[in-house]
Tab-separated table of C-alpha atoms in Angstrom:
chain	number	residue	atom	x	y	z
A	843	UNK	CA	77.695	262.971	244.041
A	844	UNK	CA	80.473	262.618	241.260
A	845	UNK	CA	83.525	261.018	242.860
A	846	UNK	CA	87.022	260.837	241.077
A	847	UNK	CA	89.236	258.079	242.214
A	848	UNK	CA	93.071	258.249	242.081
A	849	UNK	CA	94.500	254.962	241.606
A	850	UNK	CA	91.181	253.189	240.717
A	851	UNK	CA	92.651	249.877	239.625
A	852	UNK	CA	93.928	248.617	242.749
A	853	UNK	CA	91.982	245.793	244.172
A	854	UNK	CA	90.870	247.960	247.104
A	855	UNK	CA	90.238	251.050	245.238
A	856	UNK	CA	88.282	249.124	242.383
A	857	UNK	CA	86.092	247.331	244.823
A	858	UNK	CA	85.358	250.880	246.493
A	859	UNK	CA	84.400	252.132	242.961
A	860	UNK	CA	81.814	249.559	242.466
A	861	UNK	CA	80.499	250.063	245.794
A	862	UNK	CA	80.018	253.739	245.145
A	863	UNK	CA	78.536	253.232	241.561
A	864	UNK	CA	76.145	250.877	243.242
A	865	UNK	CA	75.145	253.409	245.605
A	866	UNK	CA	74.003	255.784	242.865
A	867	UNK	CA	77.041	258.011	242.812
A	868	UNK	CA	78.676	258.964	239.395
A	869	UNK	CA	82.113	257.371	239.510
A	870	UNK	CA	85.224	258.110	237.169
A	871	UNK	CA	88.896	257.373	237.864
A	872	UNK	CA	92.455	257.280	236.828
A	873	UNK	CA	95.600	255.283	237.312
A	874	UNK	CA	98.750	254.324	235.366
A	875	UNK	CA	98.710	250.362	235.612
A	876	UNK	CA	95.621	248.690	234.154
A	877	UNK	CA	95.190	244.722	234.129
A	878	UNK	CA	92.714	241.989	235.014
A	879	UNK	CA	90.888	241.304	237.170
A	880	UNK	CA	90.077	244.804	238.154
A	881	UNK	CA	90.246	246.486	234.872
A	882	UNK	CA	87.321	243.951	233.527
A	883	UNK	CA	85.101	244.553	236.458
A	884	UNK	CA	85.629	248.232	236.074
A	885	UNK	CA	84.758	247.797	232.377
A	886	UNK	CA	81.875	245.997	232.973
A	887	UNK	CA	80.674	248.682	235.382
A	888	UNK	CA	81.060	251.255	232.475
A	889	UNK	CA	83.188	253.667	234.746
A	890	UNK	CA	85.274	255.856	232.996
A	891	UNK	CA	89.003	255.213	233.219
A	892	UNK	CA	91.619	257.780	232.387
A	893	UNK	CA	95.185	257.000	231.912
A	894	UNK	CA	97.575	258.809	234.039
A	895	UNK	CA	97.409	261.411	236.716
A	896	UNK	CA	97.130	264.664	234.719
A	897	UNK	CA	96.227	267.924	236.114
A	898	UNK	CA	93.743	268.597	233.158
A	899	UNK	CA	91.334	266.015	235.055
A	900	UNK	CA	90.487	268.910	237.325
A	901	UNK	CA	87.996	269.775	234.499
A	902	UNK	CA	85.831	267.003	235.727
A	903	UNK	CA	84.706	268.842	238.454
A	904	UNK	CA	83.840	266.295	240.743
A	905	UNK	CA	82.439	266.795	244.142
A	906	UNK	CA	85.152	264.819	245.711
A	907	UNK	CA	88.530	263.549	244.973
A	908	UNK	CA	89.162	259.895	246.441
A	909	UNK	CA	92.848	259.134	246.987
A	910	UNK	CA	94.476	255.907	246.929
A	911	UNK	CA	97.609	254.904	248.583
A	912	UNK	CA	99.578	254.625	245.427
A	913	UNK	CA	99.477	258.557	245.289
A	914	UNK	CA	102.245	260.377	246.892
A	915	UNK	CA	103.545	264.072	246.516
A	916	UNK	CA	105.418	265.430	243.583
A	917	UNK	CA	105.893	265.675	239.994
A	918	UNK	CA	104.752	262.229	239.593
A	919	UNK	CA	101.218	263.015	240.493
A	920	UNK	CA	100.599	266.168	238.916
A	921	UNK	CA	96.828	265.946	239.548
A	922	UNK	CA	97.399	265.457	243.370
A	923	UNK	CA	99.418	268.806	243.225
A	924	UNK	CA	96.460	270.636	241.361
A	925	UNK	CA	93.921	269.348	243.992
A	926	UNK	CA	96.044	270.665	246.955
A	927	UNK	CA	96.771	273.944	245.063
A	928	UNK	CA	93.185	274.574	244.323
A	929	UNK	CA	92.049	273.562	247.756
A	930	UNK	CA	89.510	271.084	246.546
A	931	UNK	CA	87.980	268.452	248.706
A	932	UNK	CA	89.641	264.843	249.335
A	933	UNK	CA	89.666	261.847	251.165
A	934	UNK	CA	91.118	258.335	251.622
A	935	UNK	CA	89.289	255.340	250.235
A	936	UNK	CA	89.178	253.781	253.899
A	937	UNK	CA	87.784	257.081	255.379
A	938	UNK	CA	85.220	257.454	252.329
A	939	UNK	CA	84.054	253.712	252.932
A	940	UNK	CA	83.847	254.215	256.670
A	941	UNK	CA	81.439	257.174	256.353
A	942	UNK	CA	79.551	256.257	253.197
A	943	UNK	CA	79.131	252.496	253.221
A	944	UNK	CA	79.877	250.967	256.774
A	945	UNK	CA	77.900	253.237	258.795
A	946	UNK	CA	75.497	251.533	260.802
A	947	UNK	CA	76.437	247.875	259.527
A	948	UNK	CA	77.647	244.861	261.455
A	949	UNK	CA	81.312	244.754	259.917
A	950	UNK	CA	83.054	241.553	259.896
A	951	UNK	CA	86.746	242.298	259.070
A	952	UNK	CA	89.487	240.097	258.142
A	953	UNK	CA	93.063	240.999	259.013
A	954	UNK	CA	96.224	239.157	258.774
A	955	UNK	CA	99.468	238.849	256.442
A	956	UNK	CA	98.175	236.046	254.487
A	957	UNK	CA	94.754	234.634	253.375
A	958	UNK	CA	92.707	237.728	253.746
A	959	UNK	CA	90.998	237.469	250.575
A	960	UNK	CA	90.371	233.841	250.614
A	961	UNK	CA	88.899	234.152	254.099
A	962	UNK	CA	86.778	237.218	253.154
A	963	UNK	CA	85.337	235.557	250.325
A	964	UNK	CA	84.599	232.361	252.409
A	965	UNK	CA	82.837	234.569	254.960
A	966	UNK	CA	81.034	236.271	252.573
A	967	UNK	CA	79.781	233.224	250.779
A	968	UNK	CA	78.715	231.624	254.107
A	969	UNK	CA	76.940	234.678	254.822
A	970	UNK	CA	75.288	234.697	251.604
A	971	UNK	CA	74.528	230.884	251.699
A	972	UNK	CA	72.705	231.195	255.007
A	973	UNK	CA	70.500	233.715	253.355
A	974	UNK	CA	71.919	236.836	254.858
A	975	UNK	CA	72.858	238.879	251.805
A	976	UNK	CA	75.842	240.501	253.070
A	977	UNK	CA	77.651	243.380	251.556
A	978	UNK	CA	81.529	242.759	251.076
A	979	UNK	CA	84.607	244.294	249.767
A	980	UNK	CA	87.264	241.614	248.785
A	981	UNK	CA	90.926	242.459	247.532
A	982	UNK	CA	90.050	239.974	244.535
A	983	UNK	CA	87.120	238.543	242.622
A	984	UNK	CA	85.324	235.582	244.327
A	985	UNK	CA	84.337	233.382	241.747
A	986	UNK	CA	80.845	232.674	243.895
A	987	UNK	CA	79.857	236.108	243.256
A	988	UNK	CA	81.716	237.304	240.173
A	989	UNK	CA	82.535	240.695	241.395
A	990	UNK	CA	84.980	242.026	244.142
A	991	UNK	CA	82.298	244.280	246.033
A	992	UNK	CA	78.622	244.834	246.385
A	993	UNK	CA	76.402	246.771	248.959
A	994	UNK	CA	74.387	243.818	250.002
A	995	UNK	CA	71.004	243.896	251.569
A	996	UNK	CA	71.202	242.523	255.141
A	997	UNK	CA	73.055	244.065	258.162
A	998	UNK	CA	76.306	242.471	257.810
A	999	UNK	CA	79.010	243.753	255.746
A	1000	UNK	CA	82.393	241.677	255.002
A	1001	UNK	CA	85.690	243.496	254.334
A	1002	UNK	CA	89.171	242.480	253.831
A	1003	UNK	CA	91.090	244.508	256.332
A	1004	UNK	CA	94.538	245.659	255.171
A	1005	UNK	CA	97.159	246.868	257.520
A	1006	UNK	CA	98.899	248.855	254.744
A	1007	UNK	CA	98.787	252.794	255.364
A	1008	UNK	CA	95.572	254.571	254.234
A	1009	UNK	CA	97.038	257.379	252.092
A	1010	UNK	CA	100.060	260.112	252.000
A	1011	UNK	CA	98.339	262.235	254.417
A	1012	UNK	CA	96.933	259.385	256.541
A	1013	UNK	CA	99.671	256.852	257.821
A	1014	UNK	CA	97.362	254.898	259.856
A	1015	UNK	CA	96.786	251.311	258.976
A	1016	UNK	CA	93.555	251.122	256.537
A	1017	UNK	CA	91.730	248.772	259.103
A	1018	UNK	CA	91.424	251.256	262.019
A	1019	UNK	CA	88.724	252.909	260.033
A	1020	UNK	CA	86.568	250.183	259.814
A	1021	UNK	CA	85.165	249.702	263.427
A	1022	UNK	CA	84.350	245.869	263.087
A	1023	UNK	CA	82.026	244.195	265.699
A	1024	UNK	CA	83.579	240.884	264.530
A	1025	UNK	CA	87.581	241.043	263.691
A	1026	UNK	CA	89.326	237.920	262.389
A	1027	UNK	CA	93.031	238.003	263.180
A	1028	UNK	CA	94.359	235.271	260.746
A	1029	UNK	CA	97.955	235.344	261.207
A	1030	UNK	CA	100.855	237.769	261.572
A	1031	UNK	CA	104.299	237.919	259.962
A	1032	UNK	CA	106.613	241.000	259.245
A	1033	UNK	CA	105.607	242.393	256.074
A	1034	UNK	CA	105.478	245.795	254.070
A	1035	UNK	CA	109.110	246.537	254.900
A	1036	UNK	CA	108.406	250.042	253.053
A	1037	UNK	CA	106.518	251.413	256.054
A	1038	UNK	CA	107.058	249.169	259.054
A	1039	UNK	CA	110.505	249.073	260.628
A	1040	UNK	CA	109.908	245.513	262.283
A	1041	UNK	CA	107.430	243.001	263.233
A	1042	UNK	CA	106.582	244.978	266.500
A	1043	UNK	CA	105.550	248.044	264.613
A	1044	UNK	CA	102.976	245.741	262.864
A	1045	UNK	CA	101.682	244.445	266.086
A	1046	UNK	CA	100.893	247.928	267.182
A	1047	UNK	CA	98.959	248.769	264.359
A	1048	UNK	CA	96.886	245.335	264.728
A	1049	UNK	CA	96.368	246.278	268.782
A	1050	UNK	CA	94.587	249.903	267.497
A	1051	UNK	CA	92.386	247.484	265.501
A	1052	UNK	CA	91.828	245.340	268.649
A	1053	UNK	CA	90.780	248.442	270.503
A	1054	UNK	CA	88.183	249.632	268.079
A	1055	UNK	CA	86.163	246.353	268.765
A	1056	UNK	CA	83.282	246.841	271.168
A	1057	UNK	CA	82.943	244.802	274.178
A	1058	UNK	CA	79.898	243.056	272.640
A	1059	UNK	CA	81.976	242.206	269.522
A	1060	UNK	CA	84.353	239.215	268.819
A	1061	UNK	CA	87.600	238.794	267.960
A	1062	UNK	CA	88.532	235.501	266.002
A	1063	UNK	CA	92.265	234.749	266.427
A	1064	UNK	CA	94.730	232.334	265.417
A	1065	UNK	CA	95.854	230.166	268.276
A	1066	UNK	CA	99.054	229.037	266.696
A	1067	UNK	CA	100.273	232.730	266.237
A	1068	UNK	CA	102.766	233.932	268.892
A	1069	UNK	CA	102.609	237.780	267.508
A	1070	UNK	CA	98.925	237.548	267.629
A	1071	UNK	CA	98.922	236.436	271.508
A	1072	UNK	CA	101.120	239.317	271.991
A	1073	UNK	CA	98.862	241.815	270.360
A	1074	UNK	CA	95.870	240.458	272.648
A	1075	UNK	CA	98.250	240.529	275.851
A	1076	UNK	CA	98.634	244.298	275.248
A	1077	UNK	CA	94.660	244.616	276.001
A	1078	UNK	CA	91.557	243.155	274.879
A	1079	UNK	CA	87.766	244.456	275.738
A	1080	UNK	CA	85.823	241.770	273.684
A	1081	UNK	CA	84.737	238.032	273.758
A	1082	UNK	CA	87.768	235.956	272.030
A	1083	UNK	CA	87.376	232.969	269.983
A	1084	UNK	CA	90.599	230.961	269.180
A	1085	UNK	CA	90.707	228.625	266.199
A	1086	UNK	CA	93.493	226.160	264.961
A	1087	UNK	CA	95.012	224.756	268.047
A	1088	UNK	CA	97.034	221.654	267.081
A	1089	UNK	CA	95.717	219.734	270.253
A	1090	UNK	CA	92.294	219.698	272.274
A	1091	UNK	CA	91.582	223.072	273.804
A	1092	UNK	CA	88.425	224.209	275.571
A	1093	UNK	CA	86.087	226.167	273.280
A	1094	UNK	CA	88.710	226.353	270.639
A	1095	UNK	CA	87.789	225.486	267.080
A	1096	UNK	CA	90.343	223.097	265.606
A	1097	UNK	CA	90.382	220.824	262.453
A	1098	UNK	CA	90.836	216.939	262.427
A	1099	UNK	CA	91.817	215.311	259.141
A	1100	UNK	CA	93.245	216.201	255.648
A	1101	UNK	CA	92.610	219.952	254.624
A	1102	UNK	CA	90.252	218.682	251.647
A	1103	UNK	CA	87.944	216.700	254.085
A	1104	UNK	CA	88.169	217.450	257.849
A	1105	UNK	CA	86.075	217.386	261.012
A	1106	UNK	CA	85.510	220.748	262.739
A	1107	UNK	CA	85.846	220.283	266.532
A	1108	UNK	CA	84.932	222.598	269.381
A	1109	UNK	CA	87.310	221.118	272.473
A	1110	UNK	CA	86.425	217.294	271.880
A	1111	UNK	CA	83.105	217.611	270.178
A	1112	UNK	CA	82.589	217.558	266.417
A	1113	UNK	CA	80.317	220.385	265.181
A	1114	UNK	CA	80.706	220.096	261.452
A	1115	UNK	CA	82.445	218.447	258.617
A	1116	UNK	CA	84.131	220.356	255.852
A	1117	UNK	CA	84.529	218.691	252.386
A	1118	UNK	CA	85.115	220.914	249.575
A	1119	UNK	CA	87.756	221.626	246.622
A	1120	UNK	CA	90.526	223.398	248.111
A	1121	UNK	CA	93.919	221.925	249.215
A	1122	UNK	CA	96.534	223.154	251.559
A	1123	UNK	CA	96.742	223.585	255.583
A	1124	UNK	CA	96.388	227.341	255.217
A	1125	UNK	CA	93.050	226.997	253.560
A	1126	UNK	CA	92.082	224.635	256.324
A	1127	UNK	CA	92.804	227.312	258.994
A	1128	UNK	CA	90.896	229.891	256.656
A	1129	UNK	CA	87.913	227.949	256.814
A	1130	UNK	CA	88.101	227.569	260.587
A	1131	UNK	CA	88.512	231.381	260.896
A	1132	UNK	CA	85.523	231.938	258.476
A	1133	UNK	CA	83.503	229.554	260.244
A	1134	UNK	CA	84.052	231.168	263.735
A	1135	UNK	CA	83.347	234.632	262.381
A	1136	UNK	CA	80.090	233.644	260.875
A	1137	UNK	CA	78.841	232.216	264.066
A	1138	UNK	CA	79.218	235.575	265.598
A	1139	UNK	CA	76.070	236.676	263.133
A	1140	UNK	CA	74.205	233.491	263.942
A	1141	UNK	CA	75.270	230.972	261.209
A	1142	UNK	CA	76.205	227.574	262.644
A	1143	UNK	CA	79.194	225.531	262.015
A	1144	UNK	CA	77.008	222.969	260.256
A	1145	UNK	CA	75.720	225.612	257.801
A	1146	UNK	CA	79.043	227.000	257.313
A	1147	UNK	CA	80.356	223.469	256.156
A	1148	UNK	CA	77.379	223.291	253.785
A	1149	UNK	CA	78.125	226.603	252.260
A	1150	UNK	CA	82.136	225.642	252.076
A	1151	UNK	CA	81.211	222.747	249.785
A	1152	UNK	CA	80.026	224.979	247.101
A	1153	UNK	CA	82.896	227.648	247.561
A	1154	UNK	CA	84.966	228.682	244.604
A	1155	UNK	CA	88.115	230.238	245.409
A	1156	UNK	CA	89.081	233.767	244.258
A	1157	UNK	CA	90.716	234.459	240.984
A	1158	UNK	CA	94.376	234.241	241.019
A	1159	UNK	CA	94.452	231.742	243.735
A	1160	UNK	CA	95.686	228.739	242.034
A	1161	UNK	CA	93.640	229.566	239.134
A	1162	UNK	CA	94.071	227.117	236.304
A	1163	UNK	CA	94.714	229.531	233.174
A	1164	UNK	CA	95.219	226.901	230.508
A	1165	UNK	CA	96.706	223.586	229.424
A	1166	UNK	CA	98.934	222.843	226.341
A	1167	UNK	CA	100.383	219.178	225.447
A	1168	UNK	CA	99.545	218.068	229.009
A	1169	UNK	CA	101.372	220.991	230.695
A	1170	UNK	CA	99.380	223.206	233.119
A	1171	UNK	CA	99.860	226.961	233.561
A	1172	UNK	CA	98.509	228.398	237.020
A	1173	UNK	CA	98.218	231.864	238.446
A	1174	UNK	CA	98.390	232.842	241.907
A	1175	UNK	CA	98.886	235.975	243.987
A	1176	UNK	CA	101.439	234.672	246.489
A	1177	UNK	CA	104.277	237.066	247.038
A	1178	UNK	CA	105.632	236.787	250.450
A	1179	UNK	CA	107.843	233.732	250.967
A	1180	UNK	CA	105.492	232.180	253.539
A	1181	UNK	CA	102.659	232.447	251.073
A	1182	UNK	CA	104.786	231.076	248.262
A	1183	UNK	CA	105.814	228.238	250.243
A	1184	UNK	CA	102.166	227.138	251.289
A	1185	UNK	CA	100.945	227.739	247.877
A	1186	UNK	CA	103.778	225.429	246.391
A	1187	UNK	CA	102.838	222.779	249.281
A	1188	UNK	CA	99.222	223.142	248.317
A	1189	UNK	CA	99.962	222.376	244.740
A	1190	UNK	CA	102.374	219.293	245.808
A	1191	UNK	CA	99.703	217.605	247.960
A	1192	UNK	CA	97.293	217.747	245.093
A	1193	UNK	CA	99.326	216.272	242.231
A	1194	UNK	CA	100.872	212.905	241.975
A	1195	UNK	CA	104.376	212.763	243.653
A	1196	UNK	CA	106.168	211.887	240.183
A	1197	UNK	CA	104.885	215.194	238.668
A	1198	UNK	CA	107.050	218.432	238.308
A	1199	UNK	CA	106.262	221.885	239.706
A	1200	UNK	CA	108.121	224.558	237.975
A	1201	UNK	CA	107.627	227.720	240.086
A	1202	UNK	CA	107.858	230.896	238.217
A	1203	UNK	CA	107.780	234.152	240.586
A	1204	UNK	CA	108.548	238.107	240.621
A	1205	UNK	CA	109.449	239.665	243.929
A	1206	UNK	CA	107.116	242.450	243.231
A	1207	UNK	CA	105.875	243.940	246.349
A	1208	UNK	CA	107.654	246.711	248.030
A	1209	UNK	CA	109.027	244.256	250.941
A	1210	UNK	CA	110.331	242.008	248.156
A	1211	UNK	CA	111.808	244.759	245.971
A	1212	UNK	CA	113.865	246.056	248.957
A	1213	UNK	CA	115.105	242.694	249.563
A	1214	UNK	CA	114.121	242.269	252.980
A	1215	UNK	CA	113.096	238.712	252.601
A	1216	UNK	CA	115.377	237.579	250.084
A	1217	UNK	CA	117.131	234.845	252.330
A	1218	UNK	CA	113.758	233.315	252.981
A	1219	UNK	CA	113.213	232.546	249.134
A	1220	UNK	CA	114.948	229.186	249.029
A	1221	UNK	CA	113.249	227.952	251.814
A	1222	UNK	CA	109.985	229.068	250.089
A	1223	UNK	CA	110.800	227.238	246.989
A	1224	UNK	CA	112.212	224.096	248.247
A	1225	UNK	CA	109.154	222.047	247.410
A	1226	UNK	CA	109.478	223.099	243.856
A	1227	UNK	CA	111.375	220.832	241.157
A	1228	UNK	CA	112.588	223.942	239.262
A	1229	UNK	CA	112.323	227.674	240.468
A	1230	UNK	CA	112.541	230.675	237.875
A	1231	UNK	CA	112.826	234.460	238.947
A	1232	UNK	CA	112.245	237.511	237.276
A	1233	UNK	CA	115.410	239.768	238.018
A	1234	UNK	CA	113.502	243.018	236.463
A	1235	UNK	CA	113.234	245.625	238.662
A	1236	UNK	CA	115.381	244.168	241.705
A	1237	UNK	CA	118.299	246.184	243.249
A	1238	UNK	CA	119.787	242.955	244.684
A	1239	UNK	CA	121.056	239.802	242.842
A	1240	UNK	CA	118.430	237.197	242.758
A	1241	UNK	CA	120.813	234.754	241.386
A	1242	UNK	CA	122.873	235.071	244.531
A	1243	UNK	CA	120.065	234.849	246.634
A	1244	UNK	CA	118.751	231.755	245.152
A	1245	UNK	CA	122.102	229.923	245.062
A	1246	UNK	CA	121.123	227.581	247.954
A	1247	UNK	CA	118.740	225.836	245.394
A	1248	UNK	CA	121.794	225.315	243.206
A	1249	UNK	CA	121.145	224.077	239.486
A	1250	UNK	CA	117.132	224.017	240.190
A	1251	UNK	CA	117.412	228.038	240.216
A	1252	UNK	CA	117.301	230.181	237.081
A	1253	UNK	CA	117.060	233.826	237.031
A	1254	UNK	CA	116.382	235.876	233.981
A	1255	UNK	CA	116.478	239.655	233.129
A	1256	UNK	CA	112.912	239.857	232.257
A	1257	UNK	CA	109.588	238.112	231.273
A	1258	UNK	CA	110.343	237.051	227.864
A	1259	UNK	CA	113.699	235.363	228.702
A	1260	UNK	CA	111.842	234.053	231.535
A	1261	UNK	CA	109.366	232.357	229.247
A	1262	UNK	CA	112.016	231.029	227.068
A	1263	UNK	CA	113.873	229.432	230.072
A	1264	UNK	CA	110.661	227.554	231.361
A	1265	UNK	CA	109.442	226.598	227.987
A	1266	UNK	CA	113.015	224.949	227.215
A	1267	UNK	CA	112.747	222.725	230.385
A	1268	UNK	CA	108.866	222.085	230.574
A	1269	UNK	CA	107.717	218.800	229.425
A	1270	UNK	CA	104.199	216.846	229.525
A	1271	UNK	CA	102.778	216.426	233.335
A	1272	UNK	CA	104.462	219.758	234.372
A	1273	UNK	CA	102.622	221.961	236.647
A	1274	UNK	CA	103.784	225.924	235.917
A	1275	UNK	CA	102.936	227.836	238.950
A	1276	UNK	CA	103.092	231.678	238.232
A	1277	UNK	CA	103.208	233.891	241.316
A	1278	UNK	CA	102.989	237.681	241.367
A	1279	UNK	CA	100.963	240.058	243.126
A	1280	UNK	CA	100.906	241.969	239.818
A	1281	UNK	CA	100.141	241.193	236.123
A	1282	UNK	CA	103.381	239.475	235.648
A	1283	UNK	CA	103.974	240.867	232.076
A	1284	UNK	CA	101.303	238.656	230.941
A	1285	UNK	CA	103.467	235.768	231.126
A	1286	UNK	CA	100.414	233.059	231.561
A	1287	UNK	CA	99.268	233.751	228.073
A	1288	UNK	CA	102.969	234.027	226.584
A	1289	UNK	CA	103.791	230.539	228.429
A	1290	UNK	CA	100.640	229.256	226.763
A	1291	UNK	CA	101.511	230.684	223.383
A	1292	UNK	CA	105.025	229.505	223.488
A	1293	UNK	CA	104.183	226.143	224.495
A	1294	UNK	CA	101.683	225.737	221.514
A	1295	UNK	CA	104.206	226.595	219.175
A	1296	UNK	CA	106.511	224.096	220.168
């Protein structure tokens, strides 16, 4: 059939578009903001993109409209109003996925506040390396595959399972549609302040996910997370595999050693050793989660470790965008304070102690725009030598929020002013770490160009 996707350039909807195209459907779509990597992927698939949400797109006469959760009621989305007025068929992205892609598959869903994209990519690569030819949908572009989604040939389908709501007409979390047989609960913190009142509200959604896992299924859960223990205490009907315990615990997978080279232990027994290119304790925990989930579909920890040795992280995860005069510019998706802190820490552990980190970030997520976590930003950035914040689009005072960092904090009104401030202070040997869950106004290329002109 012909489907027309509203909000096609989001990472989830763009991946869904790729799956629908591979399944033989005609796919078109529209969106307001277009930027890599998803725009590049859609262009490569020759999927027609239309700018904006004009009502004239009804003339395409698709069989079904698939509505992204960026779409709301009202004058900003005249196409949606026209669809409703005409009584035309529409559905959400997760619902389309459940009915047309996931039906009959062994779904492995990766949920959590942080690390979903990396862990999903690791798990998909482990299954691929083991010859299982999985399908997958990742909220980014895993470099081992070069695409964010594919149908696959095997029984397994690996999906990044987001707790954000489904659509304006379905306020359940996306992941309740997926009905996994293997569910990874990686971690759980407060986020999405625009739709959740508090952490307890998110815990309720996670328990809805737990309720959908069959008795023959498996829940892979981070042993360090109190919030996840509360989720499971509300009821659990499946096998539970814990990971990440700080000390020996019977049956639990844990790590011994540095994040880039560590033994995997089950209780006191060594079952594998991982030596790979990733740094940071968060990636070590992500690896344990992926190993535990892969084991549920028959992949041994040793096989998983061999796959991880060849794993290349997702684009926009500490991705080196370029180097000028000994100054390196990185791109990272971190946007929650905890993710910012772990990203800075991961880079700090990689580089020589004398080398400086200049952290450059924009509070772009809905949670950060609301200022719900502004008080945590100094804690998130304390390992950086200098921090630069984009004030554009914020209703709260970033300079006041970052005041505990003193002279190490710099706030500017827009991206161009931010670039000028960074270039003025940057010197050879520095690492410029740009963090945002959006395009950040092309800051990476602007920094490289400005540094080249000095």
